[in-house]
Amino acid sequence: MPSQLSLVPPTAARRPVPPALVVVAHGSRDPRALSTVRALLDRVRALRPGLPVHLGHIELNAPLLPDTLAALGDREAVLVPLLLSRGYHVKRDIPEMAAAARARTRVAAPLGPHPLLVDALQSRLTEAGWGRTPRSSSAVVLAAAGSRDPDAKRDTARTAHLLAARLGVPVLPAYASAATPTVQSAVRTLLARGRRHIALSSYFTAPGRFATESTQSAPWIAAAPLGTHPAMAQLLLHRYEEALTTSPAVRELASA
């Protein structure tokens, strides 16, 4: 009788392990955020069996990113920020943590802007009741966390533009902190333009304080955060693949 080992195809035994995907979340004191992120990673694993998928946080939750990278030793990894725009975390925090690790890392672009995010935003709005009023009286406030980095604001504005083109109504970006306009101010602007059915699109990766506060300011319907929408898992994998072909290794970047 052949041994169990001989039943394994030779090609399978030699198949190299791909670089790990490390999803880098911000972290939150809201327990719903961590459970949402873990469920999202399960979706990624289901889409790509055999790909090592890990989680690391910038702050507030375990595992922290340096601990996740330390556990990888000197393996290859692609760090994909679970963040929706450029900003301090993407430009400084994540690259610095990557450079301090033994792991051979590449840092991917943030998730936004991208059409897959627009897919998810539109889907969440539809779930909340969007589409039941005339376009002539409807509008959307795209509520985001906010950042002092002008690139972050440009990225959010780009997503608002893409969503407006998709829905055929005005979409104004607004921010929960660090930037203007606020959600309340954006709502007033749209009301002044004659828009009476103003929906809030929750441009957050998971539930948390900013998402909750923004929802409380919604004058009509409020969509849920992006969360575990299938487009989010697809986009994480897209950024992973993109980084493998376009992003330099962190150590190569540092030496340059």
mmCIF file of C-alpha atoms in Angstrom:
data_model
loop_
_atom_site.group_PDB
_atom_site.id
_atom_site.type_symbol
_atom_site.label_atom_id
_atom_site.label_comp_id
_atom_site.label_asym_id
_atom_site.label_seq_id
_atom_site.Cartn_x
_atom_site.Cartn_y
_atom_site.Cartn_z
ATOM 1 C CA MET A 1 0.000 0.000 0.000
ATOM 2 C CA PRO A 2 1.465 3.416 -0.903
ATOM 3 C CA SER A 3 2.317 5.696 1.962
ATOM 4 C CA GLN A 4 0.255 8.782 2.703
ATOM 5 C CA LEU A 5 3.200 10.943 1.640
ATOM 6 C CA SER A 6 3.268 9.414 -1.839
ATOM 7 C CA LEU A 7 -0.345 10.472 -2.387
ATOM 8 C CA VAL A 8 0.651 14.151 -2.303
ATOM 9 C CA PRO A 9 1.351 15.466 -5.828
ATOM 10 C CA PRO A 10 5.034 16.491 -6.174
ATOM 11 C CA THR A 11 4.063 19.929 -7.499
ATOM 12 C CA ALA A 12 1.956 20.616 -4.393
ATOM 13 C CA ALA A 13 4.884 19.788 -2.101
ATOM 14 C CA ARG A 14 7.118 22.240 -3.955
ATOM 15 C CA ARG A 15 4.574 25.037 -4.304
ATOM 16 C CA PRO A 16 6.094 28.202 -2.773
ATOM 17 C CA VAL A 17 4.205 30.044 -0.082
ATOM 18 C CA PRO A 18 3.161 33.457 -1.423
ATOM 19 C CA PRO A 19 4.104 36.637 0.447
ATOM 20 C CA ALA A 20 1.810 37.160 3.412
ATOM 21 C CA LEU A 21 -0.991 39.681 3.243
ATOM 22 C CA VAL A 22 -0.956 41.836 6.363
ATOM 23 C CA VAL A 23 -4.090 43.943 6.662
ATOM 24 C CA VAL A 24 -3.274 47.046 8.684
ATOM 25 C CA ALA A 25 -6.275 48.388 10.567
ATOM 26 C CA HIS A 26 -6.302 51.575 12.584
ATOM 27 C CA GLY A 27 -7.765 50.114 15.767
ATOM 28 C CA SER A 28 -10.774 51.238 17.776
ATOM 29 C CA ARG A 29 -12.156 51.168 21.305
ATOM 30 C CA ASP A 30 -15.474 50.030 19.842
ATOM 31 C CA PRO A 31 -15.530 46.208 20.015
ATOM 32 C CA ARG A 32 -17.671 46.089 16.869
ATOM 33 C CA ALA A 33 -14.720 47.361 14.863
ATOM 34 C CA LEU A 34 -12.447 44.449 15.735
ATOM 35 C CA SER A 35 -15.122 41.838 15.094
ATOM 36 C CA THR A 36 -15.922 43.484 11.739
ATOM 37 C CA VAL A 37 -12.279 43.505 10.656
ATOM 38 C CA ARG A 38 -11.832 39.870 11.632
ATOM 39 C CA ALA A 39 -14.909 38.913 9.624
ATOM 40 C CA LEU A 40 -13.567 40.850 6.649
ATOM 41 C CA LEU A 41 -10.290 38.921 6.817
ATOM 42 C CA ASP A 42 -12.280 35.696 6.802
ATOM 43 C CA ARG A 43 -13.852 36.848 3.527
ATOM 44 C CA VAL A 44 -10.374 37.465 2.102
ATOM 45 C CA ARG A 45 -9.239 33.994 3.141
ATOM 46 C CA ALA A 46 -12.287 32.458 1.499
ATOM 47 C CA LEU A 47 -11.492 34.262 -1.757
ATOM 48 C CA ARG A 48 -7.818 33.241 -1.725
ATOM 49 C CA PRO A 49 -7.247 29.877 -0.033
ATOM 50 C CA GLY A 50 -3.566 29.261 0.635
ATOM 51 C CA LEU A 51 -2.697 32.942 1.022
ATOM 52 C CA PRO A 52 -1.414 33.698 4.530
ATOM 53 C CA VAL A 53 -3.586 36.553 5.837
ATOM 54 C CA HIS A 54 -2.686 38.399 9.028
ATOM 55 C CA LEU A 55 -3.977 41.394 10.960
ATOM 56 C CA GLY A 56 -1.998 44.208 12.549
ATOM 57 C CA HIS A 57 -3.250 47.398 14.205
ATOM 58 C CA ILE A 58 -1.675 50.829 14.327
ATOM 59 C CA GLU A 59 -3.041 51.403 17.823
ATOM 60 C CA LEU A 60 -5.755 50.530 20.368
ATOM 61 C CA ASN A 61 -6.193 46.843 19.474
ATOM 62 C CA ALA A 62 -4.090 43.701 19.502
ATOM 63 C CA PRO A 63 -2.292 42.457 17.623
ATOM 64 C CA LEU A 64 -0.314 45.626 17.008
ATOM 65 C CA LEU A 65 1.447 45.792 13.648
ATOM 66 C CA PRO A 66 5.005 45.492 15.059
ATOM 67 C CA ASP A 67 3.980 42.289 16.874
ATOM 68 C CA THR A 68 2.432 40.827 13.719
ATOM 69 C CA LEU A 69 5.562 41.620 11.720
ATOM 70 C CA ALA A 70 7.822 40.201 14.432
ATOM 71 C CA ALA A 71 5.915 36.913 14.282
ATOM 72 C CA LEU A 72 6.607 36.717 10.546
ATOM 73 C CA GLY A 73 10.363 36.711 11.095
ATOM 74 C CA ASP A 74 12.177 37.426 7.841
ATOM 75 C CA ARG A 75 9.348 36.306 5.552
ATOM 76 C CA GLU A 76 7.978 38.380 2.705
ATOM 77 C CA ALA A 77 4.820 40.356 3.378
ATOM 78 C CA VAL A 78 2.645 42.981 1.752
ATOM 79 C CA LEU A 79 1.089 45.488 4.127
ATOM 80 C CA VAL A 80 -2.306 46.682 2.889
ATOM 81 C CA PRO A 81 -3.736 49.602 4.869
ATOM 82 C CA LEU A 82 -7.380 49.161 5.769
ATOM 83 C CA LEU A 83 -7.589 52.924 5.339
ATOM 84 C CA LEU A 84 -9.534 54.889 2.774
ATOM 85 C CA SER A 85 -7.126 57.668 1.877
ATOM 86 C CA ARG A 86 -3.583 58.902 2.174
ATOM 87 C CA GLY A 87 -2.552 60.546 5.421
ATOM 88 C CA TYR A 88 -0.074 60.359 8.288
ATOM 89 C CA HIS A 89 -0.683 56.686 9.034
ATOM 90 C CA VAL A 90 -0.129 55.681 5.400
ATOM 91 C CA LYS A 91 2.788 58.011 4.784
ATOM 92 C CA ARG A 92 4.673 57.694 8.081
ATOM 93 C CA ASP A 93 3.392 55.243 10.688
ATOM 94 C CA ILE A 94 3.051 52.130 8.552
ATOM 95 C CA PRO A 95 6.305 52.558 6.552
ATOM 96 C CA GLU A 96 8.262 53.246 9.758
ATOM 97 C CA MET A 97 6.888 50.118 11.454
ATOM 98 C CA ALA A 98 7.660 48.122 8.322
ATOM 99 C CA ALA A 99 11.220 49.443 8.134
ATOM 100 C CA ALA A 100 11.859 48.456 11.753
ATOM 101 C CA ALA A 101 10.830 44.828 11.177
ATOM 102 C CA ARG A 102 12.923 41.885 10.001
ATOM 103 C CA ALA A 103 10.218 40.893 7.547
ATOM 104 C CA ARG A 104 10.798 41.784 3.898
ATOM 105 C CA THR A 105 7.882 44.082 3.314
ATOM 106 C CA ARG A 106 6.120 46.140 0.709
ATOM 107 C CA VAL A 107 3.477 48.733 1.598
ATOM 108 C CA ALA A 108 0.411 48.916 -0.628
ATOM 109 C CA ALA A 109 -1.674 51.970 -1.402
ATOM 110 C CA PRO A 110 -4.681 52.765 0.796
ATOM 111 C CA LEU A 111 -8.002 51.388 -0.384
ATOM 112 C CA GLY A 112 -9.338 54.643 -1.760
ATOM 113 C CA PRO A 113 -10.191 56.073 -4.088
ATOM 114 C CA HIS A 114 -11.284 53.103 -6.186
ATOM 115 C CA PRO A 115 -14.433 52.035 -8.097
ATOM 116 C CA LEU A 116 -14.828 48.995 -5.825
ATOM 117 C CA LEU A 117 -15.373 51.351 -2.910
ATOM 118 C CA VAL A 118 -18.078 53.079 -4.911
ATOM 119 C CA ASP A 119 -19.700 49.679 -5.455
ATOM 120 C CA ALA A 120 -19.766 49.133 -1.710
ATOM 121 C CA LEU A 121 -21.001 52.651 -0.921
ATOM 122 C CA GLN A 122 -23.833 52.373 -3.433
ATOM 123 C CA SER A 123 -24.803 48.962 -2.079
ATOM 124 C CA ARG A 124 -24.907 50.226 1.509
ATOM 125 C CA LEU A 125 -27.061 53.180 0.475
ATOM 126 C CA THR A 126 -29.464 50.881 -1.352
ATOM 127 C CA GLU A 127 -29.730 48.695 1.750
ATOM 128 C CA ALA A 128 -30.671 51.813 3.746
ATOM 129 C CA GLY A 129 -33.472 52.788 1.343
ATOM 130 C CA TRP A 130 -31.769 54.857 -1.342
ATOM 131 C CA GLY A 131 -33.540 55.124 -4.688
ATOM 132 C CA ARG A 132 -37.083 55.713 -3.460
ATOM 133 C CA THR A 133 -37.101 59.474 -4.067
ATOM 134 C CA PRO A 134 -36.653 61.609 -7.201
ATOM 135 C CA ARG A 135 -33.063 62.430 -8.099
ATOM 136 C CA SER A 136 -34.015 66.090 -8.430
ATOM 137 C CA SER A 137 -34.660 66.303 -4.687
ATOM 138 C CA SER A 138 -31.989 63.865 -3.494
ATOM 139 C CA ALA A 139 -28.358 64.210 -2.497
ATOM 140 C CA VAL A 140 -25.707 62.438 -0.441
ATOM 141 C CA VAL A 141 -23.254 63.467 2.247
ATOM 142 C CA LEU A 142 -20.155 61.264 2.180
ATOM 143 C CA ALA A 143 -19.085 61.183 5.835
ATOM 144 C CA ALA A 144 -15.403 60.384 6.401
ATOM 145 C CA ALA A 145 -13.110 60.423 9.413
ATOM 146 C CA GLY A 146 -11.069 63.428 8.310
ATOM 147 C CA SER A 147 -7.374 64.276 8.266
ATOM 148 C CA ARG A 148 -5.167 67.359 8.264
ATOM 149 C CA ASP A 149 -3.277 65.938 5.285
ATOM 150 C CA PRO A 150 -4.469 67.639 2.077
ATOM 151 C CA ASP A 151 -3.911 64.417 0.110
ATOM 152 C CA ALA A 152 -6.451 62.659 2.323
ATOM 153 C CA LYS A 153 -8.995 65.347 1.592
ATOM 154 C CA ARG A 154 -8.309 65.101 -2.143
ATOM 155 C CA ASP A 155 -8.761 61.321 -2.016
ATOM 156 C CA THR A 156 -12.111 61.643 -0.238
ATOM 157 C CA ALA A 157 -13.237 64.308 -2.687
ATOM 158 C CA ARG A 158 -12.343 61.970 -5.545
ATOM 159 C CA THR A 159 -14.489 59.227 -4.036
ATOM 160 C CA ALA A 160 -17.357 61.711 -3.655
ATOM 161 C CA HIS A 161 -16.998 62.613 -7.332
ATOM 162 C CA LEU A 162 -17.075 58.939 -8.371
ATOM 163 C CA LEU A 163 -20.138 58.276 -6.211
ATOM 164 C CA ALA A 164 -21.922 61.322 -7.612
ATOM 165 C CA ALA A 165 -21.297 60.094 -11.152
ATOM 166 C CA ARG A 166 -22.638 56.677 -10.200
ATOM 167 C CA LEU A 167 -25.802 57.953 -8.473
ATOM 168 C CA GLY A 168 -26.536 60.953 -10.650
ATOM 169 C CA VAL A 169 -26.975 63.304 -7.667
ATOM 170 C CA PRO A 170 -24.736 65.753 -5.789
ATOM 171 C CA VAL A 171 -22.412 64.130 -3.250
ATOM 172 C CA LEU A 172 -20.598 66.356 -0.766
ATOM 173 C CA PRO A 173 -17.712 65.032 1.319
ATOM 174 C CA ALA A 174 -17.838 65.850 5.034
ATOM 175 C CA TYR A 175 -15.675 64.991 7.999
ATOM 176 C CA ALA A 176 -16.065 63.824 11.572
ATOM 177 C CA SER A 177 -12.800 65.462 12.694
ATOM 178 C CA ALA A 178 -9.684 67.393 11.628
ATOM 179 C CA ALA A 179 -11.211 68.793 8.417
ATOM 180 C CA THR A 180 -14.167 70.737 7.107
ATOM 181 C CA PRO A 181 -16.992 70.784 6.246
ATOM 182 C CA THR A 182 -18.702 68.905 9.040
ATOM 183 C CA VAL A 183 -21.619 66.626 8.295
ATOM 184 C CA GLN A 184 -24.034 69.241 9.647
ATOM 185 C CA SER A 185 -22.508 71.945 7.449
ATOM 186 C CA ALA A 186 -22.685 69.758 4.335
ATOM 187 C CA VAL A 187 -26.338 68.999 5.076
ATOM 188 C CA ARG A 188 -27.122 72.725 5.362
ATOM 189 C CA THR A 189 -25.380 73.387 2.036
ATOM 190 C CA LEU A 190 -27.465 70.766 0.271
ATOM 191 C CA LEU A 191 -30.698 71.979 1.866
ATOM 192 C CA ALA A 192 -29.897 75.475 0.629
ATOM 193 C CA ARG A 193 -29.609 74.030 -2.871
ATOM 194 C CA GLY A 194 -33.128 72.639 -2.643
ATOM 195 C CA ARG A 195 -32.237 69.037 -1.873
ATOM 196 C CA ARG A 196 -34.786 67.637 0.554
ATOM 197 C CA HIS A 197 -33.835 63.967 0.686
ATOM 198 C CA ILE A 198 -30.263 63.895 1.954
ATOM 199 C CA ALA A 199 -28.734 60.489 2.657
ATOM 200 C CA LEU A 200 -25.602 59.880 4.651
ATOM 201 C CA SER A 201 -23.044 57.554 3.091
ATOM 202 C CA SER A 202 -20.829 56.125 5.818
ATOM 203 C CA TYR A 203 -17.272 56.198 4.472
ATOM 204 C CA PHE A 204 -15.825 54.187 7.344
ATOM 205 C CA THR A 205 -14.318 50.728 7.264
ATOM 206 C CA ALA A 206 -16.127 49.598 10.430
ATOM 207 C CA PRO A 207 -18.464 50.813 13.163
ATOM 208 C CA GLY A 208 -16.953 53.200 15.676
ATOM 209 C CA ARG A 209 -17.315 56.589 17.326
ATOM 210 C CA PHE A 210 -16.972 58.681 14.177
ATOM 211 C CA ALA A 211 -19.385 56.522 12.231
ATOM 212 C CA THR A 212 -21.936 56.671 15.046
ATOM 213 C CA GLU A 213 -21.644 60.440 15.452
ATOM 214 C CA SER A 214 -21.995 60.991 11.722
ATOM 215 C CA THR A 215 -25.078 58.775 11.559
ATOM 216 C CA GLN A 216 -26.705 60.776 14.337
ATOM 217 C CA SER A 217 -26.450 63.878 12.134
ATOM 218 C CA ALA A 218 -28.195 62.269 9.177
ATOM 219 C CA PRO A 219 -31.387 64.141 8.256
ATOM 220 C CA TRP A 220 -32.913 61.192 6.392
ATOM 221 C CA ILE A 221 -31.435 57.717 5.806
ATOM 222 C CA ALA A 222 -27.959 56.666 6.916
ATOM 223 C CA ALA A 223 -26.014 53.829 5.329
ATOM 224 C CA ALA A 224 -23.975 51.341 7.318
ATOM 225 C CA PRO A 225 -20.154 51.444 7.213
ATOM 226 C CA LEU A 226 -18.378 49.536 4.460
ATOM 227 C CA GLY A 227 -17.597 46.674 6.822
ATOM 228 C CA THR A 228 -17.556 43.192 5.319
ATOM 229 C CA HIS A 229 -19.038 44.102 1.956
ATOM 230 C CA PRO A 230 -17.651 41.685 -0.683
ATOM 231 C CA ALA A 231 -16.083 44.571 -2.603
ATOM 232 C CA MET A 232 -13.890 45.333 0.403
ATOM 233 C CA ALA A 233 -12.353 41.854 0.375
ATOM 234 C CA GLN A 234 -11.834 42.091 -3.383
ATOM 235 C CA LEU A 235 -10.146 45.465 -3.002
ATOM 236 C CA LEU A 236 -7.766 44.245 -0.285
ATOM 237 C CA LEU A 237 -6.619 41.493 -2.637
ATOM 238 C CA HIS A 238 -6.352 43.930 -5.538
ATOM 239 C CA ARG A 239 -4.083 46.238 -3.511
ATOM 240 C CA TYR A 240 -2.022 43.213 -2.467
ATOM 241 C CA GLU A 241 -1.470 42.099 -6.060
ATOM 242 C CA GLU A 242 -0.852 45.658 -7.195
ATOM 243 C CA ALA A 243 1.868 46.155 -4.563
ATOM 244 C CA LEU A 244 3.659 42.968 -5.588
ATOM 245 C CA THR A 245 4.226 44.414 -9.050
ATOM 246 C CA THR A 246 4.508 48.163 -8.451
ATOM 247 C CA SER A 247 5.635 48.877 -4.862
ATOM 248 C CA PRO A 248 9.347 48.716 -4.012
ATOM 249 C CA ALA A 249 10.446 46.738 -0.989
ATOM 250 C CA VAL A 250 10.655 48.929 2.101
ATOM 251 C CA ARG A 251 14.364 48.256 2.586
ATOM 252 C CA GLU A 252 15.095 49.036 -1.073
ATOM 253 C CA LEU A 253 13.165 52.281 -0.690
ATOM 254 C CA ALA A 254 15.109 53.192 2.452
ATOM 255 C CA SER A 255 18.472 52.524 0.815
ATOM 256 C CA ALA A 256 17.489 54.630 -2.203
#
